Amino acid sequence: PPQEAFSRSARYHDSFLIAPDDALMFAQKNTTANGLPEIAVSPAEGKLLHLVACSIGAKRILEIGTLGGYSSIWFGRAVGEGGEVVTCELNAKHVQVARENIVKAGLGNVVKVVEGSAIESLAKMESGDAPFDLVFIDADKENNLPYFLEAKRLTRKGAVIIVDNTVREGQVADLSNTAAPHVGTRKLLAHLKEDTEVSATTISTIGERMWDGFTYILKF
Ligand code: SAM
């Protein structure tokens, strides 16, 4: 079916399952108005992330790649009283817009935006006695494997690690396409095959924009 059919289907399902939300709509509009790219997760994906967080009772969530804070807000709504979301973002303008959107959502005390290269920010974090319950990896795909390794280091047993955009219209599986983001995701998949401390699966999704997917990883 044409893309329009997928868009119509998404709108139809969302109309039953995802209540209009002023803060999330503000975040989408403010992100676009500030000229940031339209690459946030869709409402349905945002809600899935929220539901996963609720399902595992996540109180501490790490996100790599904030953009305008759209997915951060979904996570912030999941962690509840005393919970925390730490989200890493390189681009200063994105950080500024995300902070605006997060404060507007009433989550200024829940979602902490860490500005800088995520690799450097993560290296400074200690798993200590407050490990994360859930990690969402959604930044520069070249670094998917290093991000996963840091996510593993910083999480508790039973944590969930979700890596976005691991399908990309099948291009990740097309080895003749050597674009750096795809190579980065292939390195992650090759690692996951051998890593006996996790179990993972990739789910394809058809959203309003394109055929893509995410990889869902459980840490034993
Ligand atoms: N998770 C967001 C959402 O769904 O609302 C979307 C994140 S967007 C797809 C990816 C973000 O990662 C961009 O804002 C980009 O600036 C950021 N990014 C890219 N490279 C990065 C790096 N090395 N460190 C931290 N953030 C990075």
CSV table of C-alpha atoms and ligand atoms in Angstrom, one decimal:
chain,number,residue,atom,x,y,z
A,1,PRO,CA,0.0,0.0,0.0
A,2,PRO,CA,1.1,3.6,-0.6
A,3,GLN,CA,2.6,5.6,2.3
A,4,GLU,CA,-0.7,7.5,2.7
A,5,ALA,CA,-2.4,4.2,3.8
A,6,PHE,CA,0.2,3.8,6.5
A,7,SER,CA,-0.3,7.4,7.6
A,8,ARG,CA,-4.1,7.0,7.7
A,9,SER,CA,-3.7,3.8,9.7
A,10,ALA,CA,-1.4,5.5,12.2
A,11,ARG,CA,-3.8,8.4,12.6
A,12,TYR,CA,-6.8,6.0,13.0
A,13,HIS,CA,-5.2,3.9,15.7
A,14,ASP,CA,-3.7,6.9,17.5
A,15,SER,CA,-7.2,8.5,17.6
A,16,PHE,CA,-8.4,5.6,19.9
A,17,LEU,CA,-5.3,4.9,21.9
A,18,ILE,CA,-3.3,8.2,22.3
A,19,ALA,CA,-5.1,11.0,24.0
A,20,PRO,CA,-4.3,14.5,22.7
A,21,ASP,CA,-1.7,16.0,25.1
A,22,ASP,CA,-0.9,19.7,25.2
A,23,ALA,CA,2.7,19.3,26.3
A,24,LEU,CA,3.6,16.7,23.7
A,25,MET,CA,1.9,18.8,21.0
A,26,PHE,CA,3.7,21.9,22.2
A,27,ALA,CA,7.0,19.9,22.0
A,28,GLN,CA,6.4,18.8,18.4
A,29,LYS,CA,5.4,22.3,17.3
A,30,ASN,CA,8.1,24.2,19.2
A,31,THR,CA,10.8,21.7,17.9
A,32,THR,CA,9.7,22.3,14.3
A,33,ALA,CA,9.3,26.1,14.8
A,34,ASN,CA,12.9,26.2,16.0
A,35,GLY,CA,14.1,24.5,12.8
A,36,LEU,CA,15.1,21.2,14.3
A,37,PRO,CA,14.7,18.2,12.0
A,38,GLU,CA,11.5,16.1,12.2
A,39,ILE,CA,13.1,12.9,13.4
A,40,ALA,CA,11.5,12.4,16.7
A,41,VAL,CA,9.8,9.1,17.4
A,42,SER,CA,6.1,9.0,16.3
A,43,PRO,CA,3.3,9.3,18.9
A,44,ALA,CA,2.8,5.5,18.8
A,45,GLU,CA,6.5,4.8,19.3
A,46,GLY,CA,6.6,7.3,22.1
A,47,LYS,CA,3.7,5.6,23.8
A,48,LEU,CA,5.4,2.2,23.3
A,49,LEU,CA,8.5,3.5,25.0
A,50,HIS,CA,6.3,4.9,27.8
A,51,LEU,CA,4.5,1.6,28.2
A,52,VAL,CA,7.7,-0.4,28.3
A,53,ALA,CA,9.0,1.9,31.0
A,54,CYS,CA,5.8,1.5,33.0
A,55,SER,CA,5.8,-2.3,32.4
A,56,ILE,CA,9.2,-2.8,34.0
A,57,GLY,CA,8.6,-0.2,36.7
A,58,ALA,CA,11.5,1.9,35.4
A,59,LYS,CA,12.5,4.7,37.8
A,60,ARG,CA,15.8,5.6,36.1
A,61,ILE,CA,16.0,6.0,32.4
A,62,LEU,CA,18.9,6.9,30.2
A,63,GLU,CA,18.3,8.4,26.7
A,64,ILE,CA,21.0,9.0,24.1
A,65,GLY,CA,19.8,11.5,21.6
A,66,THR,CA,17.4,14.1,22.9
A,67,LEU,CA,16.5,16.3,19.9
A,68,GLY,CA,13.6,18.4,21.2
A,69,GLY,CA,12.8,16.2,24.2
A,70,TYR,CA,9.7,14.5,22.6
A,71,SER,CA,10.6,11.0,23.7
A,72,SER,CA,12.2,12.3,26.9
A,73,ILE,CA,8.7,13.7,27.9
A,74,TRP,CA,7.1,10.3,27.2
A,75,PHE,CA,9.8,8.7,29.5
A,76,GLY,CA,9.4,11.5,32.1
A,77,ARG,CA,5.7,10.7,32.3
A,78,ALA,CA,6.6,7.0,33.1
A,79,VAL,CA,9.1,7.3,35.9
A,80,GLY,CA,6.7,8.8,38.5
A,81,GLU,CA,7.5,10.4,41.8
A,82,GLY,CA,11.2,10.3,42.6
A,83,GLY,CA,12.1,8.9,39.1
A,84,GLU,CA,14.7,10.4,36.8
A,85,VAL,CA,15.4,10.6,33.1
A,86,VAL,CA,18.9,11.5,32.0
A,87,THR,CA,19.1,12.4,28.3
A,88,CYS,CA,22.3,13.2,26.3
A,89,GLU,CA,22.4,15.7,23.5
A,90,LEU,CA,25.4,17.1,21.5
A,91,ASN,CA,23.7,20.1,19.8
A,92,ALA,CA,23.3,23.2,22.0
A,93,LYS,CA,20.3,24.4,20.1
A,94,HIS,CA,18.6,21.1,20.5
A,95,VAL,CA,19.4,21.2,24.2
A,96,GLN,CA,17.8,24.6,24.6
A,97,VAL,CA,14.6,23.6,22.8
A,98,ALA,CA,14.4,20.3,24.7
A,99,ARG,CA,14.7,22.1,28.0
A,100,GLU,CA,11.9,24.5,27.0
A,101,ASN,CA,9.7,21.6,26.0
A,102,ILE,CA,10.5,19.6,29.1
A,103,VAL,CA,9.8,22.6,31.5
A,104,LYS,CA,6.5,23.2,29.6
A,105,ALA,CA,5.6,19.6,30.3
A,106,GLY,CA,6.2,20.2,34.0
A,107,LEU,CA,9.1,17.7,34.0
A,108,GLY,CA,11.9,20.2,34.7
A,109,ASN,CA,12.8,18.3,37.9
A,110,VAL,CA,12.5,14.9,36.4
A,111,VAL,CA,14.3,15.1,33.0
A,112,LYS,CA,17.9,16.2,33.1
A,113,VAL,CA,19.4,17.1,29.7
A,114,VAL,CA,23.2,16.6,29.6
A,115,GLU,CA,24.9,18.7,26.9
A,116,GLY,CA,27.9,17.3,25.0
A,117,SER,CA,29.1,14.3,23.1
A,118,ALA,CA,27.2,11.3,24.5
A,119,ILE,CA,30.4,9.1,24.4
A,120,GLU,CA,32.1,11.6,26.7
A,121,SER,CA,29.0,12.1,28.9
A,122,LEU,CA,28.5,8.4,29.4
A,123,ALA,CA,32.2,7.8,30.1
A,124,LYS,CA,31.8,10.1,33.1
A,125,MET,CA,28.8,8.2,34.5
A,126,GLU,CA,29.2,5.6,37.2
A,127,SER,CA,26.8,2.7,37.5
A,128,GLY,CA,27.3,2.9,41.3
A,129,ASP,CA,24.2,2.2,43.3
A,130,ALA,CA,21.8,3.9,41.0
A,131,PRO,CA,21.9,1.9,37.8
A,132,PHE,CA,19.4,2.6,35.0
A,133,ASP,CA,16.4,0.4,34.3
A,134,LEU,CA,16.0,1.3,30.7
A,135,VAL,CA,18.1,2.9,28.0
A,136,PHE,CA,16.9,4.3,24.7
A,137,ILE,CA,19.7,4.7,22.1
A,138,ASP,CA,18.7,7.2,19.4
A,139,ALA,CA,21.7,9.3,18.4
A,140,ASP,CA,24.5,9.0,15.8
A,141,LYS,CA,24.1,5.4,14.6
A,142,GLU,CA,27.9,5.1,14.0
A,143,ASN,CA,28.3,4.8,17.7
A,144,ASN,CA,25.5,2.2,18.3
A,145,LEU,CA,28.0,-0.4,19.6
A,146,PRO,CA,29.9,1.9,22.0
A,147,TYR,CA,26.5,3.3,23.2
A,148,PHE,CA,25.2,-0.3,23.8
A,149,LEU,CA,28.4,-1.2,25.8
A,150,GLU,CA,28.0,1.8,28.0
A,151,ALA,CA,24.3,1.1,28.4
A,152,LYS,CA,25.1,-2.4,29.5
A,153,ARG,CA,27.7,-1.1,32.0
A,154,LEU,CA,25.2,1.5,33.5
A,155,THR,CA,22.1,-0.8,33.8
A,156,ARG,CA,20.8,-3.3,36.3
A,157,LYS,CA,20.1,-6.9,35.6
A,158,GLY,CA,16.7,-7.2,33.9
A,159,ALA,CA,17.2,-3.8,32.2
A,160,VAL,CA,15.8,-3.1,28.7
A,161,ILE,CA,17.9,-1.4,26.1
A,162,ILE,CA,16.1,-0.2,22.9
A,163,VAL,CA,18.1,0.9,19.9
A,164,ASP,CA,16.1,2.9,17.3
A,165,ASN,CA,16.3,2.9,13.5
A,166,THR,CA,18.0,-0.4,13.1
A,167,VAL,CA,16.2,-1.4,9.9
A,168,ARG,CA,16.1,1.8,7.7
A,169,GLU,CA,14.0,0.5,4.8
A,170,GLY,CA,16.1,-2.7,4.8
A,171,GLN,CA,19.3,-0.8,4.1
A,172,VAL,CA,21.0,-2.1,7.2
A,173,ALA,CA,20.8,-5.5,5.7
A,174,ASP,CA,22.0,-4.4,2.3
A,175,LEU,CA,25.8,-4.9,2.7
A,176,SER,CA,26.5,-3.1,-0.6
A,177,ASN,CA,25.4,0.1,1.3
A,178,THR,CA,28.4,1.1,3.4
A,179,ALA,CA,26.9,4.3,4.8
A,180,ALA,CA,28.5,4.9,8.2
A,181,PRO,CA,25.2,4.7,10.2
A,182,HIS,CA,24.4,1.3,8.7
A,183,VAL,CA,27.9,0.0,9.4
A,184,GLY,CA,27.5,1.2,13.0
A,185,THR,CA,24.3,-0.8,13.4
A,186,ARG,CA,25.8,-3.9,11.7
A,187,LYS,CA,28.7,-3.8,14.3
A,188,LEU,CA,26.1,-3.8,17.1
A,189,LEU,CA,24.2,-6.8,15.6
A,190,ALA,CA,27.5,-8.7,15.2
A,191,HIS,CA,28.3,-8.0,18.9
A,192,LEU,CA,24.8,-9.0,20.0
A,193,LYS,CA,25.1,-12.4,18.3
A,194,GLU,CA,28.1,-13.3,20.5
A,195,ASP,CA,27.0,-11.5,23.8
A,196,THR,CA,25.7,-14.2,26.2
A,197,GLU,CA,24.6,-11.6,28.8
A,198,VAL,CA,21.7,-10.3,26.7
A,199,SER,CA,18.9,-11.5,24.4
A,200,ALA,CA,17.6,-9.3,21.6
A,201,THR,CA,15.2,-9.1,18.7
A,202,THR,CA,14.6,-6.6,15.9
A,203,ILE,CA,11.0,-5.5,15.1
A,204,SER,CA,10.2,-3.7,11.8
A,205,THR,CA,7.8,-0.9,12.0
A,206,ILE,CA,6.0,1.0,9.3
A,207,GLY,CA,5.3,4.5,10.4
A,208,GLU,CA,4.0,7.7,8.8
A,209,ARG,CA,7.4,8.4,7.3
A,210,MET,CA,9.1,5.1,6.4
A,211,TRP,CA,9.7,1.5,7.0
A,212,ASP,CA,12.1,1.2,9.9
A,213,GLY,CA,12.5,-0.7,13.1
A,214,PHE,CA,14.1,-1.0,16.5
A,215,THR,CA,16.1,-3.6,18.3
A,216,TYR,CA,14.9,-4.6,21.8
A,217,ILE,CA,17.5,-6.0,24.1
A,218,LEU,CA,17.1,-7.6,27.6
A,219,LYS,CA,20.1,-7.7,29.9
A,220,PHE,CA,20.2,-10.9,32.0
B,1,SAM,N1,15.0,10.7,20.8
B,1,SAM,C1,14.5,11.9,20.1
B,1,SAM,C2,13.0,11.8,20.0
B,1,SAM,O1,12.5,10.8,19.6
B,1,SAM,O2,12.4,12.8,20.4
B,1,SAM,C3,15.1,12.0,18.8
B,1,SAM,C4,16.6,12.0,18.7
B,1,SAM,S1,17.3,12.4,17.1
B,1,SAM,C5,16.8,11.1,16.1
B,1,SAM,C6,19.0,12.2,17.4
B,1,SAM,C7,19.7,13.3,18.2
B,1,SAM,O3,21.0,12.8,18.6
B,1,SAM,C8,19.9,14.6,17.5
B,1,SAM,O4,19.3,15.6,18.3
B,1,SAM,C9,21.4,14.8,17.5
B,1,SAM,O5,21.8,16.1,17.6
B,1,SAM,C10,21.9,13.9,18.6
B,1,SAM,N2,23.2,13.5,18.5
B,1,SAM,C11,23.9,13.2,17.3
B,1,SAM,N3,25.2,12.8,17.6
B,1,SAM,C12,25.3,12.9,19.0
B,1,SAM,C13,26.4,12.7,19.8
B,1,SAM,N4,27.6,12.3,19.4
B,1,SAM,N5,26.2,12.8,21.2
B,1,SAM,C14,25.0,13.2,21.6
B,1,SAM,N6,23.9,13.5,20.8
B,1,SAM,C15,24.1,13.3,19.5
